[in-house]
Coordinates of N, CA, C and O in Angstrom, one line a residue:
M1 N 176.7 102.4 50.0 CA 176.9 103.7 49.3 C 178.4 104.0 49.1 O 178.7 105.1 48.7
G2 N 179.3 103.1 49.1 CA 180.7 103.4 49.1 C 181.3 104.2 48.0 O 182.3 104.7 48.1
K3 N 180.5 104.3 46.9 CA 181.1 105.0 45.7 C 180.5 106.4 45.6 O 179.4 106.6 46.2
S4 N 181.1 107.3 44.8 CA 180.5 108.6 44.6 C 179.3 108.4 43.7 O 179.3 107.6 42.8
M5 N 178.3 109.2 44.0 CA 177.1 109.1 43.2 C 176.6 110.5 42.8 O 176.6 111.4 43.6
S6 N 176.1 110.7 41.6 CA 175.6 111.9 41.1 C 174.1 112.1 41.4 O 173.6 113.1 41.2
H7 N 173.5 111.0 41.6 CA 172.1 111.0 41.9 C 171.8 110.0 43.1 O 172.6 109.1 43.4
L8 N 170.7 110.3 43.7 CA 170.2 109.5 44.9 C 169.5 108.3 44.4 O 168.6 108.4 43.6
S9 N 169.9 107.1 44.8 CA 169.3 105.9 44.4 C 167.9 105.8 44.9 O 167.6 106.4 45.9
K10 N 167.1 105.1 44.1 CA 165.6 104.9 44.6 C 165.6 104.1 45.9 O 164.8 104.4 46.8
E11 N 166.5 103.2 46.1 CA 166.6 102.5 47.4 C 166.9 103.4 48.5 O 166.2 103.3 49.6
D12 N 167.9 104.3 48.3 CA 168.2 105.2 49.5 C 167.1 106.2 49.7 O 166.8 106.5 50.9
L13 N 166.5 106.7 48.7 CA 165.4 107.6 48.8 C 164.2 106.9 49.6 O 163.7 107.6 50.5
K14 N 163.9 105.8 49.2 CA 162.8 105.0 49.9 C 163.2 104.8 51.4 O 162.4 105.0 52.3
F15 N 164.5 104.3 51.6 CA 165.0 104.1 53.0 C 164.9 105.4 53.8 O 164.3 105.4 55.0
L16 N 165.3 106.5 53.3 CA 165.2 107.8 54.0 C 163.8 108.3 54.3 O 163.5 108.8 55.3
Q17 N 162.9 108.0 53.3 CA 161.5 108.4 53.5 C 160.9 107.6 54.6 O 160.1 108.1 55.4
E18 N 161.2 106.3 54.7 CA 160.8 105.4 55.8 C 161.4 105.7 57.1 O 160.8 105.4 58.2
N19 N 162.6 106.2 57.1 CA 163.4 106.3 58.4 C 163.6 107.7 58.9 O 164.4 107.9 59.9
T20 N 163.1 108.7 58.2 CA 163.2 110.1 58.6 C 161.8 110.7 58.5 O 160.9 110.2 58.0
K21 N 161.7 112.0 59.1 CA 160.5 112.7 59.0 C 160.5 113.6 57.7 O 159.6 114.4 57.6
F22 N 161.5 113.4 56.9 CA 161.6 114.3 55.6 C 160.8 113.7 54.5 O 160.8 112.4 54.3
N23 N 160.1 114.5 53.7 CA 159.4 114.0 52.5 C 160.4 113.9 51.4 O 161.6 114.3 51.5
K24 N 159.9 113.3 50.2 CA 160.7 113.1 49.1 C 161.5 114.4 48.6 O 162.6 114.4 48.3
D25 N 160.7 115.5 48.5 CA 161.3 116.8 48.0 C 162.3 117.3 48.9 O 163.4 117.8 48.5
E26 N 162.1 117.2 50.2 CA 163.1 117.7 51.2 C 164.3 116.9 51.1 O 165.4 117.4 51.2
I27 N 164.2 115.5 51.0 CA 165.4 114.6 51.0 C 166.2 115.0 49.7 O 167.4 115.1 49.8
K28 N 165.5 115.2 48.6 CA 166.2 115.5 47.4 C 166.9 116.9 47.5 O 168.1 117.1 47.0
Q29 N 166.3 117.8 48.1 CA 166.9 119.2 48.4 C 168.2 119.1 49.3 O 169.2 119.6 49.0
W30 N 168.1 118.3 50.4 CA 169.2 118.0 51.2 C 170.3 117.4 50.4 O 171.5 117.7 50.6
Y31 N 170.0 116.4 49.6 CA 170.9 115.7 48.8 C 171.7 116.6 47.8 O 172.9 116.6 47.7
K32 N 170.9 117.5 47.2 CA 171.5 118.4 46.3 C 172.6 119.3 47.0 O 173.7 119.5 46.5
G33 N 172.2 119.9 48.2 CA 173.1 120.7 48.9 C 174.4 119.8 49.4 O 175.5 120.4 49.4
F34 N 174.1 118.6 49.8 CA 175.2 117.8 50.3 C 176.2 117.6 49.2 O 177.4 117.7 49.4
M35 N 175.7 117.2 48.0 CA 176.6 116.9 46.9 C 177.3 118.2 46.4 O 178.4 118.1 45.9
R36 N 176.7 119.3 46.5 CA 177.3 120.5 46.1 C 178.5 120.8 47.0 O 179.6 121.2 46.6
D37 N 178.3 120.6 48.3 CA 179.4 120.8 49.4 C 180.4 119.7 49.4 O 181.6 119.8 49.8
C38 N 179.9 118.5 49.0 CA 180.8 117.2 49.1 C 180.6 116.5 47.8 O 180.0 115.5 47.8
P39 N 181.3 117.0 46.7 CA 181.1 116.3 45.4 C 181.4 114.9 45.3 O 180.9 114.1 44.5
D40 N 182.3 114.4 46.3 CA 182.6 112.9 46.2 C 181.7 112.1 47.0 O 181.8 110.9 47.1
G41 N 180.6 112.8 47.6 CA 179.6 112.1 48.3 C 180.0 111.7 49.8 O 179.2 111.0 50.4
K42 N 181.1 112.3 50.2 CA 181.5 112.1 51.6 C 181.8 113.4 52.3 O 182.6 114.2 51.7
L43 N 181.3 113.5 53.5 CA 181.7 114.7 54.3 C 182.9 114.3 55.3 O 182.7 113.4 56.1
S44 N 184.0 114.9 55.0 CA 185.2 114.6 55.8 C 185.1 115.3 57.2 O 184.3 116.3 57.4
K45 N 185.8 114.9 58.2 CA 185.8 115.5 59.5 C 186.3 116.9 59.4 O 185.8 117.7 60.1
E46 N 187.3 117.2 58.5 CA 187.8 118.5 58.4 C 186.7 119.5 57.9 O 186.5 120.6 58.4
K47 N 186.0 119.0 56.9 CA 184.9 119.8 56.3 C 183.8 120.0 57.3 O 183.2 121.1 57.4
F48 N 183.5 119.0 58.1 CA 182.5 119.0 59.1 C 182.8 120.1 60.2 O 182.0 121.0 60.5
K49 N 184.1 120.1 60.6 CA 184.6 121.1 61.5 C 184.5 122.5 61.0 O 184.2 123.5 61.7
E50 N 184.9 122.6 59.7 CA 184.9 123.9 59.0 C 183.4 124.5 59.1 O 183.2 125.7 59.4
V51 N 182.4 123.7 58.7 CA 181.1 124.1 58.7 C 180.6 124.4 60.1 O 180.0 125.5 60.3
Y52 N 180.9 123.6 61.0 CA 180.5 123.8 62.4 C 181.1 125.1 63.0 O 180.4 125.8 63.8
A53 N 182.3 125.4 62.7 CA 183.0 126.6 63.2 C 182.2 127.8 62.8 O 182.3 128.9 63.6
Q54 N 181.6 127.9 61.8 CA 180.8 129.1 61.3 C 179.7 129.4 62.2 O 179.4 130.6 62.3
F55 N 179.2 128.4 62.9 CA 178.0 128.7 63.9 C 178.6 129.2 65.3 O 177.8 129.6 66.1
F56 N 179.9 129.0 65.5 CA 180.4 129.4 66.9 C 181.7 130.2 66.6 O 182.8 129.8 67.0
P57 N 181.6 131.4 66.0 CA 182.8 132.3 65.7 C 183.5 132.7 66.9 O 184.8 132.9 66.8
G58 N 182.9 132.7 68.2 CA 183.7 133.2 69.3 C 184.2 132.1 70.1 O 184.8 132.3 71.2
G59 N 184.1 130.8 69.6 CA 184.6 129.7 70.4 C 185.4 128.7 69.6 O 185.7 129.0 68.4
D60 N 185.8 127.6 70.2 CA 186.6 126.6 69.5 C 185.8 125.3 69.6 O 185.8 124.5 70.6
P61 N 185.1 125.0 68.5 CA 184.2 123.8 68.5 C 184.9 122.5 68.1 O 184.3 121.4 68.1
E62 N 186.2 122.5 68.0 CA 187.0 121.3 67.5 C 186.7 120.0 68.3 O 186.4 119.0 67.8
A63 N 186.8 120.1 69.6 CA 186.7 118.9 70.4 C 185.2 118.4 70.4 O 184.9 117.2 70.3
F64 N 184.3 119.4 70.5 CA 182.9 119.0 70.4 C 182.6 118.3 69.0 O 181.9 117.4 68.9
C65 N 183.1 118.9 67.9 CA 183.0 118.4 66.6 C 183.5 116.9 66.6 O 182.8 116.1 65.9
D66 N 184.5 116.6 67.2 CA 185.0 115.2 67.2 C 184.0 114.3 67.8 O 183.8 113.2 67.2
H67 N 183.4 114.7 68.9 CA 182.4 113.8 69.5 C 181.1 113.7 68.6 O 180.6 112.6 68.4
V68 N 180.7 114.8 68.0 CA 179.5 114.8 67.2 C 179.8 113.9 65.9 O 179.0 113.0 65.5
F69 N 180.9 114.2 65.3 CA 181.3 113.4 64.1 C 181.4 111.9 64.4 O 180.8 111.1 63.6
R70 N 181.9 111.5 65.5 CA 182.0 110.1 65.9 C 180.6 109.5 66.0 O 180.4 108.4 65.5
S71 N 179.7 110.2 66.5 CA 178.3 109.7 66.7 C 177.6 109.6 65.4 O 176.7 108.8 65.3
F72 N 177.9 110.5 64.4 CA 177.3 110.4 63.1 C 177.9 109.4 62.2 O 177.2 108.8 61.3
D73 N 179.2 109.2 62.3 CA 179.9 108.2 61.4 C 179.7 106.8 61.9 O 180.6 106.2 62.4
K74 N 178.5 106.3 61.7 CA 178.1 105.0 62.2 C 178.9 103.9 61.7 O 179.2 102.9 62.5
D75 N 179.4 103.9 60.5 CA 180.2 102.8 60.0 C 181.7 102.9 60.3 O 182.5 102.1 59.9
G76 N 182.1 104.0 60.9 CA 183.5 104.2 61.3 C 184.4 104.4 60.2 O 185.7 104.2 60.3
S77 N 183.9 104.9 59.1 CA 184.8 105.0 57.8 C 185.6 106.3 57.9 O 186.5 106.5 57.0
G78 N 185.3 107.2 58.8 CA 186.1 108.4 58.8 C 185.5 109.5 58.0 O 186.1 110.7 57.9
S79 N 184.4 109.2 57.4 CA 183.7 110.2 56.6 C 182.2 110.0 56.8 O 181.8 108.9 57.2
I80 N 181.3 111.0 56.6 CA 179.9 110.8 56.6 C 179.3 110.8 55.3 O 179.5 111.8 54.6
E81 N 178.6 109.7 55.0 CA 177.9 109.6 53.7 C 176.5 110.2 53.8 O 176.1 110.5 55.0
F82 N 175.9 110.5 52.7 CA 174.6 111.1 52.8 C 173.5 110.5 53.7 O 172.9 111.2 54.5
K83 N 173.4 109.2 53.6 CA 172.4 108.5 54.5 C 172.7 108.7 55.9 O 171.8 109.1 56.7
E84 N 174.0 108.6 56.4 CA 174.4 108.9 57.7 C 174.0 110.3 58.1 O 173.5 110.6 59.2
F85 N 174.4 111.2 57.2 CA 174.2 112.7 57.4 C 172.7 113.0 57.6 O 172.3 113.6 58.6
L86 N 171.8 112.5 56.7 CA 170.4 112.8 56.8 C 169.8 112.2 58.0 O 168.9 112.7 58.7
L87 N 170.2 110.9 58.4 CA 169.6 110.3 59.6 C 170.0 111.1 60.8 O 169.2 111.3 61.7
A88 N 171.2 111.6 60.8 CA 171.7 112.4 61.9 C 171.0 113.7 62.0 O 170.5 114.2 63.1
I89 N 170.8 114.4 60.9 CA 170.1 115.6 60.8 C 168.6 115.4 61.3 O 168.1 116.2 62.1
N90 N 168.0 114.3 60.9 CA 166.7 114.0 61.3 C 166.6 113.9 62.9 O 165.6 114.4 63.5
I91 N 167.5 113.2 63.4 CA 167.5 113.0 64.9 C 167.7 114.3 65.7 O 167.1 114.7 66.6
T92 N 168.7 115.1 65.2 CA 169.2 116.3 65.9 C 168.3 117.5 65.6 O 168.4 118.5 66.4
S93 N 167.5 117.5 64.6 CA 166.7 118.6 64.2 C 165.4 118.7 65.1 O 165.1 117.7 65.9
N94 N 164.7 119.7 65.1 CA 163.5 119.8 65.8 C 162.4 118.8 65.3 O 161.4 118.6 66.0
K95 N 162.6 118.2 64.1 CA 161.7 117.2 63.7 C 161.9 115.9 64.5 O 161.1 115.0 64.4
G96 N 163.1 115.8 65.1 CA 163.4 114.5 65.7 C 162.6 114.3 67.0 O 162.2 115.1 67.7
D97 N 162.3 113.0 67.2 CA 161.6 112.5 68.4 C 162.5 112.7 69.6 O 163.7 112.4 69.6
P98 N 162.0 113.2 70.7 CA 162.9 113.5 71.9 C 163.7 112.3 72.4 O 164.8 112.4 72.7
K99 N 163.0 111.1 72.4 CA 163.7 109.9 72.9 C 164.8 109.5 71.9 O 165.9 109.0 72.3
E100 N 164.6 109.6 70.6 CA 165.6 109.4 69.6 C 166.8 110.3 69.8 O 168.0 109.9 69.7
K101 N 166.5 111.5 70.0 CA 167.5 112.6 70.2 C 168.3 112.3 71.4 O 169.5 112.4 71.5
L102 N 167.7 111.8 72.5 CA 168.4 111.4 73.7 C 169.3 110.2 73.5 O 170.4 110.0 74.0
N103 N 168.8 109.2 72.7 CA 169.5 108.0 72.4 C 170.8 108.4 71.6 O 171.9 107.9 71.9
W104 N 170.6 109.4 70.7 CA 171.8 109.9 69.9 C 172.8 110.6 70.9 O 174.0 110.4 70.8
A105 N 172.2 111.5 71.7 CA 173.0 112.2 72.7 C 173.8 111.2 73.6 O 175.0 111.4 73.8
F106 N 173.2 110.2 74.0 CA 173.8 109.1 74.8 C 175.0 108.6 74.1 O 176.1 108.4 74.6
S107 N 174.8 108.3 72.8 CA 175.9 107.6 72.0 C 177.1 108.6 71.9 O 178.2 108.2 71.8
M108 N 176.8 109.9 71.8 CA 177.9 110.9 71.8 C 178.6 111.0 73.1 O 179.8 111.1 73.1
Y109 N 177.9 111.0 74.2 CA 178.5 111.1 75.5 C 179.3 109.8 75.9 O 180.2 109.9 76.7
D110 N 178.8 108.7 75.4 CA 179.5 107.4 75.7 C 180.7 107.2 74.8 O 180.7 106.5 73.8
I111 N 181.8 107.9 75.1 CA 182.9 108.0 74.2 C 183.6 106.7 73.9 O 183.9 106.5 72.8
D112 N 183.7 105.8 74.9 CA 184.3 104.5 74.6 C 183.4 103.5 74.1 O 183.8 102.3 73.8
G113 N 182.1 103.8 74.0 CA 181.1 102.9 73.4 C 180.9 101.6 74.3 O 180.3 100.7 73.8
N114 N 181.1 101.7 75.6 CA 180.8 100.6 76.5 C 179.4 100.5 77.0 O 179.1 99.5 77.8
G115 N 178.5 101.4 76.6 CA 177.1 101.3 77.0 C 176.8 102.1 78.2 O 175.6 102.1 78.7
T116 N 177.8 102.8 78.8 CA 177.5 103.6 80.0 C 178.3 104.9 79.8 O 179.3 105.0 79.1
I117 N 177.9 105.9 80.6 CA 178.7 107.2 80.6 C 179.3 107.3 82.0 O 178.5 107.3 83.0
D118 N 180.6 107.5 82.1 CA 181.2 107.7 83.4 C 181.5 109.2 83.5 O 181.3 110.0 82.6
K119 N 182.0 109.6 84.7 CA 182.1 111.0 84.9 C 183.2 111.7 84.0 O 183.0 112.8 83.7
S120 N 184.2 110.9 83.8 CA 185.3 111.5 82.9 C 184.7 111.8 81.5 O 185.1 112.8 80.8
E121 N 183.8 110.9 81.0 CA 183.2 111.1 79.6 C 182.3 112.3 79.7 O 182.4 113.2 78.8
M122 N 181.5 112.4 80.7 CA 180.6 113.6 80.8 C 181.4 114.8 80.9 O 181.1 115.8 80.2
E123 N 182.4 114.9 81.8 CA 183.2 116.0 81.9 C 183.9 116.5 80.6 O 184.0 117.6 80.3
S124 N 184.4 115.5 79.9 CA 185.0 115.8 78.6 C 184.1 116.5 77.6 O 184.4 117.4 76.9
I125 N 182.8 116.0 77.5 CA 181.9 116.6 76.6 C 181.5 118.0 77.1 O 181.4 118.9 76.3
I126 N 181.3 118.2 78.4 CA 181.0 119.5 78.9 C 182.1 120.5 78.7 O 181.8 121.6 78.3
K127 N 183.3 120.1 78.9 CA 184.5 120.9 78.5 C 184.4 121.3 77.1 O 184.6 122.5 76.7
A128 N 184.1 120.3 76.2 CA 184.0 120.6 74.8 C 182.9 121.6 74.4 O 183.1 122.5 73.6
I129 N 181.8 121.5 75.1 CA 180.7 122.4 74.9 C 181.1 123.8 75.3 O 180.9 124.8 74.7
Y130 N 181.7 124.0 76.5 CA 182.2 125.2 77.0 C 183.2 125.9 76.0 O 183.1 127.0 75.8
N131 N 184.1 125.1 75.5 CA 185.1 125.6 74.6 C 184.5 126.0 73.3 O 184.8 127.1 72.7
M132 N 183.4 125.3 72.9 CA 182.7 125.6 71.6 C 182.0 127.0 71.8 O 182.0 127.8 70.9
L133 N 181.3 127.1 73.0 CA 180.6 128.4 73.2 C 181.5 129.6 73.4 O 181.1 130.7 73.2
G134 N 182.7 129.3 73.9 CA 183.7 130.4 74.1 C 183.2 131.7 74.7 O 182.7 131.7 75.7
S135 N 183.4 132.8 73.9 CA 183.1 134.1 74.4 C 181.6 134.2 74.7 O 181.2 135.1 75.4
A136 N 180.8 133.4 74.2 CA 179.3 133.5 74.4 C 179.0 133.2 75.8 O 177.9 133.7 76.3
I137 N 179.8 132.5 76.6 CA 179.5 132.2 78.0 C 180.6 132.8 78.9 O 180.5 132.7 80.1
Q138 N 181.6 133.5 78.3 CA 182.7 134.1 79.1 C 182.2 134.9 80.3 O 182.8 134.9 81.4
D139 N 181.2 135.8 80.0 CA 180.8 136.8 81.0 C 179.8 136.2 82.0 O 179.5 136.9 83.0
Q140 N 179.4 135.0 81.8 CA 178.4 134.4 82.7 C 179.1 133.6 83.8 O 180.2 133.0 83.6
A141 N 178.5 133.6 85.0 CA 179.0 132.8 86.1 C 178.5 131.4 85.9 O 177.4 131.1 86.1
I142 N 179.4 130.5 85.4 CA 179.0 129.2 85.2 C 179.8 128.2 86.0 O 180.9 128.5 86.5
E143 N 179.2 127.0 86.2 CA 179.8 126.0 87.0 C 181.0 125.4 86.2 O 181.0 125.4 85.0
S144 N 182.0 124.9 86.9 CA 183.1 124.2 86.2 C 182.6 122.9 85.6 O 181.5 122.4 86.1
P145 N 183.2 122.4 84.6 CA 182.7 121.1 84.1 C 182.7 120.0 85.1 O 181.7 119.2 85.1
Q146 N 183.6 120.0 86.1 CA 183.5 119.0 87.2 C 182.3 119.3 88.1 O 181.6 118.3 88.4
E147 N 182.0 120.5 88.4 CA 180.8 120.8 89.2 C 179.5 120.4 88.5 O 178.6 119.8 89.1
R148 N 179.5 120.7 87.2 CA 178.3 120.4 86.4 C 178.1 118.9 86.3 O 177.0 118.3 86.4
T149 N 179.2 118.2 86.1 CA 179.2 116.7 86.0 C 178.7 116.1 87.3 O 177.8 115.2 87.3
L150 N 179.1 116.6 88.5 CA 178.7 116.1 89.8 C 177.2 116.3 89.9 O 176.5 115.4 90.4
K151 N 176.7 117.5 89.5 CA 175.2 117.8 89.7 C 174.4 116.8 88.8 O 173.4 116.3 89.2
I152 N 174.9 116.6 87.6 CA 174.2 115.7 86.6 C 174.1 114.3 87.2 O 173.1 113.7 87.2
F153 N 175.2 113.8 87.7 CA 175.3 112.5 88.2 C 174.4 112.4 89.5 O 173.8 111.3 89.7
K154 N 174.4 113.4 90.3 CA 173.6 113.4 91.5 C 172.1 113.2 91.1 O 171.4 112.4 91.7
K155 N 171.7 113.8 90.0 CA 170.3 113.8 89.6 C 170.0 112.5 88.8 O 168.9 112.0 89.0
M156 N 170.9 112.0 88.0 CA 170.6 110.9 87.1 C 171.0 109.5 87.6 O 170.4 108.5 87.1
D157 N 172.1 109.4 88.3 CA 172.6 108.1 88.6 C 171.8 107.5 89.8 O 172.2 107.4 90.9
T158 N 170.6 107.0 89.4 CA 169.6 106.5 90.4 C 170.0 105.4 91.2 O 169.6 105.2 92.4
N159 N 170.9 104.5 90.6 CA 171.4 103.3 91.4 C 172.8 103.5 92.0 O 173.3 102.6 92.6
D160 N 173.3 104.8 92.0 CA 174.6 105.2 92.6 C 175.7 104.2 92.3 O 176.5 103.9 93.2
D161 N 175.8 103.8 91.0 CA 177.0 102.9 90.6 C 178.1 103.7 90.0 O 179.1 103.1 89.6
G162 N 178.0 105.0 89.9 CA 179.1 105.8 89.4 C 179.1 106.0 87.9 O 180.0 106.7 87.3
V163 N 178.1 105.4 87.2 CA 178.0 105.5 85.7 C 176.5 105.7 85.4 O 175.7 105.2 86.2
L164 N 176.3 106.2 84.2 CA 174.9 106.4 83.7 C 174.6 105.4 82.7 O 175.4 105.3 81.7
S165 N 173.6 104.6 82.9 CA 173.1 103.7 81.8 C 172.3 104.5 80.8 O 171.9 105.7 81.2
K166 N 172.0 103.9 79.7 CA 171.2 104.7 78.7 C 169.8 105.0 79.3 O 169.2 106.0 79.1
E167 N 169.3 104.1 80.1 CA 167.9 104.3 80.7 C 168.0 105.4 81.7 O 167.1 106.3 81.7
E168 N 169.0 105.4 82.6 CA 169.1 106.5 83.5 C 169.3 107.9 82.8 O 168.6 108.9 83.2
F169 N 170.1 107.9 81.7 CA 170.3 109.1 81.0 C 169.0 109.6 80.3 O 168.7 110.8 80.5
V170 N 168.4 108.7 79.6 CA 167.1 109.1 78.9 C 166.0 109.5 79.9 O 165.4 110.6 79.8
Q171 N 165.8 108.8 80.9 CA 164.8 109.1 82.0 C 165.2 110.4 82.7 O 164.3 111.2 82.9
G172 N 166.4 110.6 83.1 CA 166.8 111.8 83.7 C 166.6 113.0 82.9 O 166.1 114.0 83.4
C173 N 166.8 112.9 81.6 CA 166.6 114.1 80.7 C 165.1 114.3 80.5 O 164.7 115.4 80.4
M174 N 164.4 113.2 80.3 CA 162.9 113.4 80.1 C 162.2 114.0 81.3 O 161.2 114.7 81.1
N175 N 162.8 113.8 82.5 CA 162.2 114.3 83.7 C 162.7 115.7 84.1 O 162.2 116.3 85.0
D176 N 163.7 116.2 83.4 CA 164.3 117.5 83.7 C 164.5 118.3 82.5 O 165.4 118.1 81.7
R177 N 163.6 119.3 82.3 CA 163.7 120.2 81.1 C 165.0 120.9 80.9 O 165.6 120.9 79.8
C178 N 165.6 121.4 82.0 CA 166.9 122.0 81.9 C 168.0 121.1 81.4 O 168.9 121.4 80.6
L179 N 168.1 119.9 82.0 CA 169.1 118.9 81.6 C 168.9 118.5 80.1 O 169.8 118.4 79.4
Y180 N 167.6 118.3 79.8 CA 167.3 117.9 78.4 C 167.9 119.0 77.4 O 168.6 118.7 76.4
Q181 N 167.6 120.2 77.7 CA 168.0 121.3 76.8 C 169.5 121.4 76.7 O 170.1 121.6 75.7
M182 N 170.2 121.2 77.9 CA 171.6 121.4 77.9 C 172.3 120.2 77.2 O 173.2 120.4 76.5
L183 N 171.9 119.0 77.5 CA 172.5 117.8 77.0 C 172.2 117.5 75.6 O 172.9 116.7 75.0
T184 N 171.2 118.0 75.0 CA 170.8 117.8 73.6 C 171.0 119.1 72.8 O 170.8 119.1 71.6
A185 N 171.4 120.2 73.4 CA 171.5 121.5 72.8 C 170.2 121.8 72.0 O 170.2 122.2 70.8
D186 N 169.1 121.6 72.6 CA 167.8 121.8 72.0 C 167.0 122.8 72.8 O 166.9 122.7 74.0
G187 N 166.3 123.7 72.2 CA 165.5 124.6 72.9 C 164.1 124.1 73.2 O 163.3 124.7 73.9
E188 N 163.7 123.0 72.6 CA 162.4 122.4 72.8 C 162.3 121.4 74.0 O 163.1 120.5 74.1
P189 N 161.4 121.6 74.9 CA 161.3 120.6 76.1 C 160.8 119.3 75.6 O 160.1 119.3 74.5
P190 N 161.1 118.2 76.3 CA 160.6 116.9 75.8 C 159.1 116.8 76.0 O 158.6 117.4 77.0
K191 N 158.5 116.1 75.1 CA 157.0 115.9 75.2 C 156.8 114.4 75.1 O 157.4 113.8 74.3
E192 N 156.0 113.8 76.0 CA 155.8 112.4 75.9 C 154.4 112.1 75.3 O 153.6 112.9 75.4

């Protein structure tokens, strides 16, 4: 998809119908909105942050946006093309399968991409979430990112090796509704 396109190719439409839960009309509607906001067919990190900031007016979503953007920009191009965008929306929306959503969340938490999440990576994401929520959580008595990280590792690190594998992460979240909701920012509990 490297070039700017004024219409969605039949190949991309077919691919998205087969790989998302969106129907043909929904895909075309998403595409129309995407191209209106990103006429060159690419969503830049700056535009992504701008859009995200609108949802969190009392906080600073910049660090969290960096993590989310990295997980959506599958080809590492520095921008998100429509296919990457809609695949990401599909996973993160309520239409997404809980295990797919957890696999995506794992890729976001695994900052260095080595296949495991260590405590510093988990802490970094939790700090970013707290910064993003800003004034929305200011008045609440919440655990520090370090305390929250230790609790998560105590529950999930079943082999006590100090890192979370994808299996430990997914299984830990599937078995704990509160962890699932916090780590995926989803109001829906997992269903198997």
